[in-house]
Coordinates of C-alpha atoms in Angstrom, one line a residue:
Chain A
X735 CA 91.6 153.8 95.2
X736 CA 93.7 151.1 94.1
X737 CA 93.9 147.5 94.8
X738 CA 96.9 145.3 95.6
X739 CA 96.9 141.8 94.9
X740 CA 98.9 140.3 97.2
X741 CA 100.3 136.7 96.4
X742 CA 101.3 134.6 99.2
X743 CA 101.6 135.2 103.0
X744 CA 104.9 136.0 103.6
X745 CA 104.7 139.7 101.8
X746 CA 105.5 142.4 104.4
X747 CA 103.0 144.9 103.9
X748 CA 100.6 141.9 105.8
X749 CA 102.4 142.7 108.7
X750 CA 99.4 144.6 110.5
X751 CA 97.8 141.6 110.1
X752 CA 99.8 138.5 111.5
X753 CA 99.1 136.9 114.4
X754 CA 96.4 139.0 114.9
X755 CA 95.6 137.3 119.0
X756 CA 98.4 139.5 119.1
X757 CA 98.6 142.5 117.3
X758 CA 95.8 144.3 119.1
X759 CA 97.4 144.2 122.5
X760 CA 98.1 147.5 124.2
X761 CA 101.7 149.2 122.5
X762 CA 103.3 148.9 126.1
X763 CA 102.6 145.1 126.8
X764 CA 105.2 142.7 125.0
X765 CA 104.5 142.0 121.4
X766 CA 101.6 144.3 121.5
X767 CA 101.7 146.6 118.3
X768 CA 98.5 148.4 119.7
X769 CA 96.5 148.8 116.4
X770 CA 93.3 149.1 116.2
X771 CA 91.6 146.2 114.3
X772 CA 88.1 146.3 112.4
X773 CA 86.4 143.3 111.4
X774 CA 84.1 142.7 109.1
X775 CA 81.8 145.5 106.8
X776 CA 80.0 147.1 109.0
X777 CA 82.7 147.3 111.6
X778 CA 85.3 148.6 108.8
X779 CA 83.0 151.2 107.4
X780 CA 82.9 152.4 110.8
X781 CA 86.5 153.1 111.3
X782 CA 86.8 154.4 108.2
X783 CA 84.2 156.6 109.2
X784 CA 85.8 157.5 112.7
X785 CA 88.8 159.6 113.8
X786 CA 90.9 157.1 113.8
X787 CA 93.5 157.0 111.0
X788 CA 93.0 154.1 108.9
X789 CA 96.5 152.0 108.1
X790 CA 95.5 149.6 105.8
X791 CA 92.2 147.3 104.5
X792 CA 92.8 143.7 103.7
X793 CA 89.8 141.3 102.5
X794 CA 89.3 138.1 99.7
X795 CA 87.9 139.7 96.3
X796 CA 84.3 139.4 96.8
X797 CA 84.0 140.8 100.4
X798 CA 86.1 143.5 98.8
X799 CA 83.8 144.1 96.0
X800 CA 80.3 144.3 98.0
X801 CA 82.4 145.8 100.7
X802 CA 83.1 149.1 98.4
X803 CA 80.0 148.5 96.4
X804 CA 77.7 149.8 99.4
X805 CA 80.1 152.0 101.1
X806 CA 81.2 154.5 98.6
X807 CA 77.7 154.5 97.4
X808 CA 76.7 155.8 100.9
X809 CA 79.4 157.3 102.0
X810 CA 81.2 159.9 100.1
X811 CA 82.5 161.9 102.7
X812 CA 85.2 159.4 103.2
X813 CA 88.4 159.6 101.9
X814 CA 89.9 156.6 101.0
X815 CA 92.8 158.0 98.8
X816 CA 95.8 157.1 100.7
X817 CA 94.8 153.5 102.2
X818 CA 96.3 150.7 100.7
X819 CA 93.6 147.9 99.8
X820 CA 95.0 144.4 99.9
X821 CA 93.5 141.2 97.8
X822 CA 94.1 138.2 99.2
X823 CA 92.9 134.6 99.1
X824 CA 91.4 132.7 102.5
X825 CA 94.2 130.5 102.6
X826 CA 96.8 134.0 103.0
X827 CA 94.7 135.6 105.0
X828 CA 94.6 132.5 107.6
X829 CA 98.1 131.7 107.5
X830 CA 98.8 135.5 108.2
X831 CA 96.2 136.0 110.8
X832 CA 96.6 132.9 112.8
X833 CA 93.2 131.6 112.0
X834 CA 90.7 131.0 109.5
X835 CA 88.8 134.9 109.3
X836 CA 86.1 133.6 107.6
X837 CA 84.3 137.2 107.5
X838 CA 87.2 138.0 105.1
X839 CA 87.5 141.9 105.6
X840 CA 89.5 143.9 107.8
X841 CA 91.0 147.0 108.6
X842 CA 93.3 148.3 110.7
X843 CA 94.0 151.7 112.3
X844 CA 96.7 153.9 114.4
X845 CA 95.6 154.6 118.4
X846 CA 95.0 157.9 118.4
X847 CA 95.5 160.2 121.7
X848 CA 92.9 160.0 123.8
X849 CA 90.3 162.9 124.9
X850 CA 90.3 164.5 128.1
X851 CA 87.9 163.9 130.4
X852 CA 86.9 167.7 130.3
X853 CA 86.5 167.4 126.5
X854 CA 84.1 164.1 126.7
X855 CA 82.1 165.9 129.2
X856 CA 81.7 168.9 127.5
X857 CA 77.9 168.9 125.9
X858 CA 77.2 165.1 127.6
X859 CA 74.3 165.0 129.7
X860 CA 74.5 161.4 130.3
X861 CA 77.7 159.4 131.2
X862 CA 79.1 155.5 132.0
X863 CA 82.0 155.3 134.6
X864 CA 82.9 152.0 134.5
X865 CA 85.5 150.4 137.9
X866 CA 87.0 147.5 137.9
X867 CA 85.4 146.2 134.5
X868 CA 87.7 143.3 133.1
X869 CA 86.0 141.5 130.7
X870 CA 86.2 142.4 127.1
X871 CA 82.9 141.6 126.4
X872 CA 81.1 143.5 128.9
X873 CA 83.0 146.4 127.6
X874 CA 81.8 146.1 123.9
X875 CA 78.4 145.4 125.1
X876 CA 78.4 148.7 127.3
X877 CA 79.8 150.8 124.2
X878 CA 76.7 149.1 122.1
X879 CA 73.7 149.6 124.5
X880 CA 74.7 153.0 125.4
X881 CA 75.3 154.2 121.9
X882 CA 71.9 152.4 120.9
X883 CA 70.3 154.2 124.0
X884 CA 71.5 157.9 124.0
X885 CA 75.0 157.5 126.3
X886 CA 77.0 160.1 125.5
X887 CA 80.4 159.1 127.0
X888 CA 82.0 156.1 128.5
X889 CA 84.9 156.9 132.0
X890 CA 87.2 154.7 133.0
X891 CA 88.0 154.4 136.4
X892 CA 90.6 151.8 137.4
X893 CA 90.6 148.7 136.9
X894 CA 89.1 148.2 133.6
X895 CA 90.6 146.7 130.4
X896 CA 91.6 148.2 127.5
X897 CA 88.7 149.3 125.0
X898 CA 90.4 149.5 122.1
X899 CA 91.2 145.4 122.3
X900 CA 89.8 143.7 119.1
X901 CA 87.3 141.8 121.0
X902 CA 85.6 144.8 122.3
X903 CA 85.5 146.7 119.2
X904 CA 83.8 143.7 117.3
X905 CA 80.9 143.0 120.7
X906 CA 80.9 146.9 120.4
X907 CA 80.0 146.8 116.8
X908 CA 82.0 149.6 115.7
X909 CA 80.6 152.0 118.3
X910 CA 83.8 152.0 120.6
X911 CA 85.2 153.7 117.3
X912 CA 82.0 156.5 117.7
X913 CA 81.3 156.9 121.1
X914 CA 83.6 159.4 123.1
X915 CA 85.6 157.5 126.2
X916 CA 88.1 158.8 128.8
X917 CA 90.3 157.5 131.8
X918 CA 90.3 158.9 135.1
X919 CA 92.9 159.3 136.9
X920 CA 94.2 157.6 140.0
X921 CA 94.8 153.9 141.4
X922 CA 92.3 151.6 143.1
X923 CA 91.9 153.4 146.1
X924 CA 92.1 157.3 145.0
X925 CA 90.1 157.4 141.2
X926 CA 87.2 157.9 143.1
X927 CA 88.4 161.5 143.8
X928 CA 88.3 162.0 140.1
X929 CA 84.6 162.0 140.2
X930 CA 84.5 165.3 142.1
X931 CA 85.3 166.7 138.2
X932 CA 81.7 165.2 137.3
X933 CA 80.0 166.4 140.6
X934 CA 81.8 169.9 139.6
X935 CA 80.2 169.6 135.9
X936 CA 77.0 169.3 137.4
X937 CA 76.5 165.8 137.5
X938 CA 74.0 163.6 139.3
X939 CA 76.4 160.4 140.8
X940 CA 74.4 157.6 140.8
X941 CA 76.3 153.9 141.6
X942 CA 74.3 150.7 140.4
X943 CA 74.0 148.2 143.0
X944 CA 72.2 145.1 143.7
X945 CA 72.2 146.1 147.4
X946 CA 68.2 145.9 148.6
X947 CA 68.4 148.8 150.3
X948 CA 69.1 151.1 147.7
X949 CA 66.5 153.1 146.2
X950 CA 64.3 151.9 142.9
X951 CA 66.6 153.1 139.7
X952 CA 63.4 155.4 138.6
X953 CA 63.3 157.5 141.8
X954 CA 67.4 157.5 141.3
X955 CA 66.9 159.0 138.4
X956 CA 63.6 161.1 137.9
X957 CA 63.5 164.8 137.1
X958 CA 67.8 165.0 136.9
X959 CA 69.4 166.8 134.4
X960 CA 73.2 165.6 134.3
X961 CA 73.9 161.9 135.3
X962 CA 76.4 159.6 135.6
X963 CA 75.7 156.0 135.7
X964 CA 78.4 154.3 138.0
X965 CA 78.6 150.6 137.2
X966 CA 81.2 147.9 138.9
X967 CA 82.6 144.6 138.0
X968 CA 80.7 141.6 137.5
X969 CA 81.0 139.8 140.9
X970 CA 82.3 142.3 143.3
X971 CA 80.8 145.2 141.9
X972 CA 81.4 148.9 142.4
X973 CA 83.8 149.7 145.5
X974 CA 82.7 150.9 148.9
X975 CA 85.2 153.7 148.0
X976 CA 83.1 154.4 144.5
X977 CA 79.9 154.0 145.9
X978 CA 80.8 156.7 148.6
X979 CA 81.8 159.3 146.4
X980 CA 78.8 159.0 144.5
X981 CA 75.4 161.1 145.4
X982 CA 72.6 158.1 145.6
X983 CA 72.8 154.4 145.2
X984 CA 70.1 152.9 143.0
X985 CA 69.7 149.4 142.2
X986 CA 66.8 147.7 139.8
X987 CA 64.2 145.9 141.3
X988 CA 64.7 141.6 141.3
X989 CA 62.5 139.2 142.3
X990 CA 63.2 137.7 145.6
X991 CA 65.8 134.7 145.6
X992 CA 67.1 135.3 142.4
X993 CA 70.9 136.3 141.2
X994 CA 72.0 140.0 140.0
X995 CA 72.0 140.5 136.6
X996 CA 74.8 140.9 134.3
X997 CA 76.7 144.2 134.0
X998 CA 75.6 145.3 130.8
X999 CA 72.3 144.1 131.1
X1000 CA 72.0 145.8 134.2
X1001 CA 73.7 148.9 133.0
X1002 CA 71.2 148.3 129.3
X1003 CA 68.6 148.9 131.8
X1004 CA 70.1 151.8 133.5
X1005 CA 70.2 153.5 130.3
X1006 CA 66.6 152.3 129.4
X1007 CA 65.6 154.3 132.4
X1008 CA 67.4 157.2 132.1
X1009 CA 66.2 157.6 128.1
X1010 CA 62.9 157.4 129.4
X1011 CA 63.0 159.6 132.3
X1012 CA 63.9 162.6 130.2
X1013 CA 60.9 161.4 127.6
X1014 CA 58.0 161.9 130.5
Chain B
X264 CA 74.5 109.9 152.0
X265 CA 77.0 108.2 151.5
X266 CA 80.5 108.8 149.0
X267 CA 81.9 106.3 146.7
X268 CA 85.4 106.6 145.8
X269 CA 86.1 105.8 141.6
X270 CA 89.5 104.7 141.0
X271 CA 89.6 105.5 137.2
X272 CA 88.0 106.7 134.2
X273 CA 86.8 103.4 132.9
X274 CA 84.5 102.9 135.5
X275 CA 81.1 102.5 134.1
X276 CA 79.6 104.3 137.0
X277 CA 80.7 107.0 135.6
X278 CA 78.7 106.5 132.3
X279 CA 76.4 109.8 132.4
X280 CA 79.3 112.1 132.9
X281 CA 81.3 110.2 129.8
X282 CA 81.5 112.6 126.5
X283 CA 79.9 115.4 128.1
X284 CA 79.9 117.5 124.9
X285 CA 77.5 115.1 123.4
X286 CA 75.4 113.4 126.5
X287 CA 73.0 116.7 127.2
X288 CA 71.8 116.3 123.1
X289 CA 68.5 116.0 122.9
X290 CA 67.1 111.8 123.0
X291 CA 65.8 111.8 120.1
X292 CA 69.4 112.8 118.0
X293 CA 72.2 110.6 117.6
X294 CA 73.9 109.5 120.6
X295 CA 72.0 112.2 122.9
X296 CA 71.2 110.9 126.3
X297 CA 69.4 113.6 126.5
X298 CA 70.3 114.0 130.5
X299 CA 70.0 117.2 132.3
X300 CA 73.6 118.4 133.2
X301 CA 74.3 120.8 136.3
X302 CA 77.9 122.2 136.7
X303 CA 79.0 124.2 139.3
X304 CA 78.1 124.5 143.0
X305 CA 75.2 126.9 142.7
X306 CA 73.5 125.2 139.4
X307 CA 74.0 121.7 141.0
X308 CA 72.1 123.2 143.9
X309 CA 69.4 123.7 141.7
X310 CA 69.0 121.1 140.0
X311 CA 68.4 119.2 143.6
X312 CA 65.4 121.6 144.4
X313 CA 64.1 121.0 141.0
X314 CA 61.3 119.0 139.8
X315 CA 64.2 116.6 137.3
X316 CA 64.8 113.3 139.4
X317 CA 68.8 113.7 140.2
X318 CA 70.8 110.3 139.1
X319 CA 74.2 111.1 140.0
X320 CA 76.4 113.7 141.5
X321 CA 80.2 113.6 140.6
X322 CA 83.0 115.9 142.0
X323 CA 86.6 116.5 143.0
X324 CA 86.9 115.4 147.3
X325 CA 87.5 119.0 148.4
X326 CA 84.4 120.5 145.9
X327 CA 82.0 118.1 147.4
X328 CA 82.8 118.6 151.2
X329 CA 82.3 122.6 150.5
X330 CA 79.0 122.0 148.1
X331 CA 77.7 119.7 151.2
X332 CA 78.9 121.5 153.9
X333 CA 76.7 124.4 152.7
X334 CA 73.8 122.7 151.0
X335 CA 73.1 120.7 153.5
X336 CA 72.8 123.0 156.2
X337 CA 70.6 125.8 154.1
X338 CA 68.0 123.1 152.5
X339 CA 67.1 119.8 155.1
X340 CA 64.0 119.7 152.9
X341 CA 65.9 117.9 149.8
X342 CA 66.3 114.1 150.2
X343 CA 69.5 112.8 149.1
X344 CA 69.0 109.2 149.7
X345 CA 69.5 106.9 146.8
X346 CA 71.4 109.8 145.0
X347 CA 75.0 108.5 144.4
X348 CA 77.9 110.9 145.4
X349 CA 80.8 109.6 143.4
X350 CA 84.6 111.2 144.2
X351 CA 87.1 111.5 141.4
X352 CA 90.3 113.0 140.5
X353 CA 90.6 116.0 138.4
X354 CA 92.3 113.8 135.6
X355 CA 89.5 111.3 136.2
X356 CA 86.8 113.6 135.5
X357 CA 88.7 115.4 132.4
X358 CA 89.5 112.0 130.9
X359 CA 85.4 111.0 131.2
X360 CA 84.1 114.6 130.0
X361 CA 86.2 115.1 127.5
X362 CA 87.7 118.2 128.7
X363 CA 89.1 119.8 132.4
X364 CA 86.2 120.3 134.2
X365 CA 87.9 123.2 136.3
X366 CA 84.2 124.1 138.2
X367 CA 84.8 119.9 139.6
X368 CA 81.5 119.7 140.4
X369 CA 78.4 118.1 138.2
X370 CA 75.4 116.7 138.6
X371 CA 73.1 114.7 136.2
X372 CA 69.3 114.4 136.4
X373 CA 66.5 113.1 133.8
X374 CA 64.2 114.9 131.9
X375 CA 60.9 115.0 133.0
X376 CA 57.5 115.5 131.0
X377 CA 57.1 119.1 130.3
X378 CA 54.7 120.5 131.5
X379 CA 51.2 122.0 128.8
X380 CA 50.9 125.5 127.9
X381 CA 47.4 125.4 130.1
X382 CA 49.0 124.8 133.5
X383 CA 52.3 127.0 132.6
X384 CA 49.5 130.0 132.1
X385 CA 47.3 128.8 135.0
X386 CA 47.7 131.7 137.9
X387 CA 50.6 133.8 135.5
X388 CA 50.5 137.0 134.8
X389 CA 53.8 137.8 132.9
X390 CA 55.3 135.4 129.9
X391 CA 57.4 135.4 127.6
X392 CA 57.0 133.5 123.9
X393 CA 59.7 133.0 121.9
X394 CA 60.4 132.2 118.4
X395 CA 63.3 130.8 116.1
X396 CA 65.5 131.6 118.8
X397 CA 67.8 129.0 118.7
X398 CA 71.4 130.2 120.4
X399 CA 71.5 128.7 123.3
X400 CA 73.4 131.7 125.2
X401 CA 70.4 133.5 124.4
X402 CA 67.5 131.2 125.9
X403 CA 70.1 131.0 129.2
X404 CA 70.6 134.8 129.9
X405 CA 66.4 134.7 129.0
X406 CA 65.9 132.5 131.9
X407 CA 68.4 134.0 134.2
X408 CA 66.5 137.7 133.5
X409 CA 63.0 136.6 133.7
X410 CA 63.4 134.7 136.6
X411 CA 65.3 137.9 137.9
X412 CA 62.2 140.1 137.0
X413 CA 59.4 138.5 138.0
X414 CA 58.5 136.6 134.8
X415 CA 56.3 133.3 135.4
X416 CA 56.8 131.4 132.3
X417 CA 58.3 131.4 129.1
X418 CA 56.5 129.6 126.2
X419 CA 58.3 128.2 123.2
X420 CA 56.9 128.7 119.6
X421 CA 58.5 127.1 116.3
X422 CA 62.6 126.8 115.8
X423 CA 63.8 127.1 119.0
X424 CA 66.9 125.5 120.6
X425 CA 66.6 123.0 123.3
X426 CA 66.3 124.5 126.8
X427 CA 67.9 121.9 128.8
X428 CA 70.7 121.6 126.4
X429 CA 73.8 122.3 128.7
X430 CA 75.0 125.3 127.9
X431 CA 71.4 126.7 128.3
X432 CA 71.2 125.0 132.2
X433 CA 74.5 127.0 132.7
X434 CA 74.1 130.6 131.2
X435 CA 70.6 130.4 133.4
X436 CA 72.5 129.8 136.3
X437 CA 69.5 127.0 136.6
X438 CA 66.8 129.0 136.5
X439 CA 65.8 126.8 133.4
X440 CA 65.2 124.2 135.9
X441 CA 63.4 126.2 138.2
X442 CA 61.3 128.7 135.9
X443 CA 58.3 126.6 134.2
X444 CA 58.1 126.3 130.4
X445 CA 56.0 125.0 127.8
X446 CA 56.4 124.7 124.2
X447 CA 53.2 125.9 121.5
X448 CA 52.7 123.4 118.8
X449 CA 53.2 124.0 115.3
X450 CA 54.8 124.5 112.4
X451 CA 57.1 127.7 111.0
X452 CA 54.0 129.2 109.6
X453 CA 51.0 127.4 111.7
X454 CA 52.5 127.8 115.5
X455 CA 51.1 131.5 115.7
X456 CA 47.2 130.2 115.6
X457 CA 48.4 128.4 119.4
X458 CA 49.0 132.2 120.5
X459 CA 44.9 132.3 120.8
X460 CA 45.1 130.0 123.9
X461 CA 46.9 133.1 125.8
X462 CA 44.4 135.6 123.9
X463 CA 41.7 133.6 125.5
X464 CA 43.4 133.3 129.0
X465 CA 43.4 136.8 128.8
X466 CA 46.7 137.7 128.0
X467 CA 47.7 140.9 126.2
X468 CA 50.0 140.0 123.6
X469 CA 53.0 142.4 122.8
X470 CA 55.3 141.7 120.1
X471 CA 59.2 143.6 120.7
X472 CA 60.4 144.6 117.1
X473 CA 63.2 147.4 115.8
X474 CA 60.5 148.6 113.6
X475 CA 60.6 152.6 114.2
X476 CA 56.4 152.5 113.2
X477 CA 55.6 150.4 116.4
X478 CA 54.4 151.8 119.7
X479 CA 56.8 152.7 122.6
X480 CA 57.7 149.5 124.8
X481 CA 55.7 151.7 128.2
X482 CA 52.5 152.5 126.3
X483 CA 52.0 149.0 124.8
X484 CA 52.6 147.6 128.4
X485 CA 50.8 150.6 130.5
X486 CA 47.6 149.2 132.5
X487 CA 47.9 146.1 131.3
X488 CA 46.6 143.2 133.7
X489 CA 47.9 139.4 131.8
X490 CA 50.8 140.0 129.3
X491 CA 52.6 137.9 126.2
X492 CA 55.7 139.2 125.3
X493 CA 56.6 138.2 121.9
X494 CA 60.4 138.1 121.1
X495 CA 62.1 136.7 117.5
X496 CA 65.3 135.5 116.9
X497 CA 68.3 137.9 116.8
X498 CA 68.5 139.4 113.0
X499 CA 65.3 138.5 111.9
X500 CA 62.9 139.0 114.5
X501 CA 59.4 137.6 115.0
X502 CA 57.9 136.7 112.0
X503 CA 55.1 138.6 110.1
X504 CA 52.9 135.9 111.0
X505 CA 53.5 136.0 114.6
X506 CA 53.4 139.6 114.7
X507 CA 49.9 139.9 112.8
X508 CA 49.0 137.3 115.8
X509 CA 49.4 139.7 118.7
X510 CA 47.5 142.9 119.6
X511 CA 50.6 145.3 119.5
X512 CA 54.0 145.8 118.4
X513 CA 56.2 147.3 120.8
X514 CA 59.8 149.0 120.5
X515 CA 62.3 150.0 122.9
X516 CA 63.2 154.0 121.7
X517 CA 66.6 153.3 120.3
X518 CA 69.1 156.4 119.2
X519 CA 69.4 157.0 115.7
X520 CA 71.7 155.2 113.4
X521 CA 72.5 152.6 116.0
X522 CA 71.9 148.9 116.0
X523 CA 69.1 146.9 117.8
X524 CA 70.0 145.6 120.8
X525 CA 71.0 141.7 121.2
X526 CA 68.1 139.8 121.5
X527 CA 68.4 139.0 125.7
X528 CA 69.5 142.6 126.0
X529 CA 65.7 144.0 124.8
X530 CA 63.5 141.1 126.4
X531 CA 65.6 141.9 130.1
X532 CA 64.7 145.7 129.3
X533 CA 61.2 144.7 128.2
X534 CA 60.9 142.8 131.8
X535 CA 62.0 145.6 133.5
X536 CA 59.4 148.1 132.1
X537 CA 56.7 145.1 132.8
X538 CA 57.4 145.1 136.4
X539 CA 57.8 149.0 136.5
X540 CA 54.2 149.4 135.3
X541 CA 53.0 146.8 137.4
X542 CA 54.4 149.2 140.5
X543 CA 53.2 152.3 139.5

């Protein structure tokens, strides 16, 4: 493992780097190099840690040097032997990036292709399918509640944005790098159908609502073996389509004249539940 | 009820509204008004069925026939007289904030004395007490999911932000204004020996730590008739002091090698298992 100093912005081999409110935009949008982009040392050490194959690692000295301090030390498993490791100063690293990174370390990785939704099923016994989800945070957020609470796979039905954006993998904290995640097939109105390959693996459908008159989240949930936790977009919320194709409609209890909750707190609390139904 | 048409930024009736990034600091810091801002048709709504004494209401022409048009008709108990209405442009109202004020409607209201810790507690069953929490973002989305799940108060112990700072009134969707609150006295290390009024009102207090040696989250709330709950600021968590205060620690089961949830995230799951054992 090798450092390069690098002297000044312009040198090429920062090109993962610039314009970085750019570079992490899907491969088939314009200007969008797709890379997967890492920031800061916990979030780097966990792609270097995934299955995703680490391009380069840029950082000022001293993030570098308590950065590889701590990892190595914990972590020799990892081979680093391959991956350039760029020096730079704060002044490069903003000119490159766009904007002042003041965590000073970052990474960045290839896309690799996805999993099948057969493969991310395989062994789960509790899922996310997420419709119509736009928002980059809610996404990270998601990824780190259900890691932190026993998920073992996030779907993607349509609609959603793309987790592999660099705002979702830093809310995520790394874990959209761990956690398994597939797409479903199918456009807004026929997805849904894809859920018959859950119902086929033996899955309990369960769509999140705030409608009143569906059942209490526990009773949604008590005594099942497989489930699938269907959540919808902030707002609108799951489709009529969704919600139909799923086997009960659950929805956590609120105080009377009060709003819904937001989507990942609501789906935190779907996953709370769920952890603690198969404790008791 | 009655509208006044404002021809220009420079008016000085439209004083309260006029650097709106600086007039919701607290009075007692430099150039805080410390006024109570609503933005946004619902949160404006709110703030006229609160307790703060509205002193003006601003918005674009077509914004306040739809706010009025439906506020009107759903609440004849609010008096509007003597509450001025005043119409601007769009670049009227981003010239006075400060910025484009896209939602066009806002409201202003004073602060009002807050209320003591006795008659916050008096007939509640469910609090929350916070400490060092002092991201705004946070103490919003607290608001917003106690006053979704049933909690009747939350209490503020030492270093916390200001809860009717702006931001706060707007992540809580106004439940800030509508939810009562109280803050303990005390210093970093003396605010804990306040926590002995709710010991003696007969609260059981709970704090909600990470630490893998505390009690599950369901057996430290199981049965329990009055409760505390205890929640420190993101990172650090409660303090030793605070914790040695309350009668048991309390974590939500979290998967191995993960992170602790964000702050709001565990308090909205802790409110959730509160009301759950209060049902079964």
């Amino acid at each position: 493992m090798e450092r390069i100093l690098i002297s000044g912005p312009a040198d090429p081999r920062l090109d993962d780097f610039r314009d970085l409110n750019h570079s992490d935009s899907r491969p088939d949008l314009p200007g969008g190099k797709g890379l997967v982009v890492a920031e800061g040392p916990l979030v780097v050490g966990r792609l270097l840690e995934s299955r995703f194959p680490v391009r380069a690692i840029v950082g000022f000295k001293n993030k570098l040097d308590s950065f590889f301090a701590s990892f190595q030390a914990e972590n020799s498993g990892v081979d680093l032997s391959g991956i350039p490791i760029y020096e730079v100063t704060r002044e490069t690293l903003a000119t490159v990036a766009g904007f002042d990174m003041h965590r000073g370390l970052l990474a960045t990785a290839d896309r690799v292709v996805e999993d099948s939704v057969a493969s991310v099923l395989e062994g789960a016994r509790t899922v996310v399918v997420l419709e119509g989800v736009g928002d980059h945070e809610n996404i990270g957020s998601m990824f780190r509640n259900a890691a932190g609470m026993g998920v073992d796979a996030i779907l993607f039905g349509n609609g959603c944005a793309d987790p592999l954006y660099r705002r979702v993998v830093r809310v995520s904290m790394g874990h959209v790098l761990r956690l398994p995640f597939a797409h479903l097939e199918g456009s807004y109105t026929t997805w849904q159908r894809s859920l018959e390959e859950l119902s086929q693996a033996g899955f309990h459908l369960v769509s999140l609502t705030p409608d009143p008159a569906a059942v209490h989240l526990e009773d949604a949930l008590k005594g099942r073996d497989k489930v699938a936790l269907l959540v919808g977009a902030e707002g609108p919320g799951l489709t009529e389509h969704a919600m139909r194709a799923t086997d009960v409609r659950a929805r956590i209890p609120m105080a009377p004249g009060t709003d819904s909750l937001n989507l990942a707190t609501s789906a935190a609390i779907a996953f709370y539940e769920r952890d603690r139904s198969q404790r008791t």
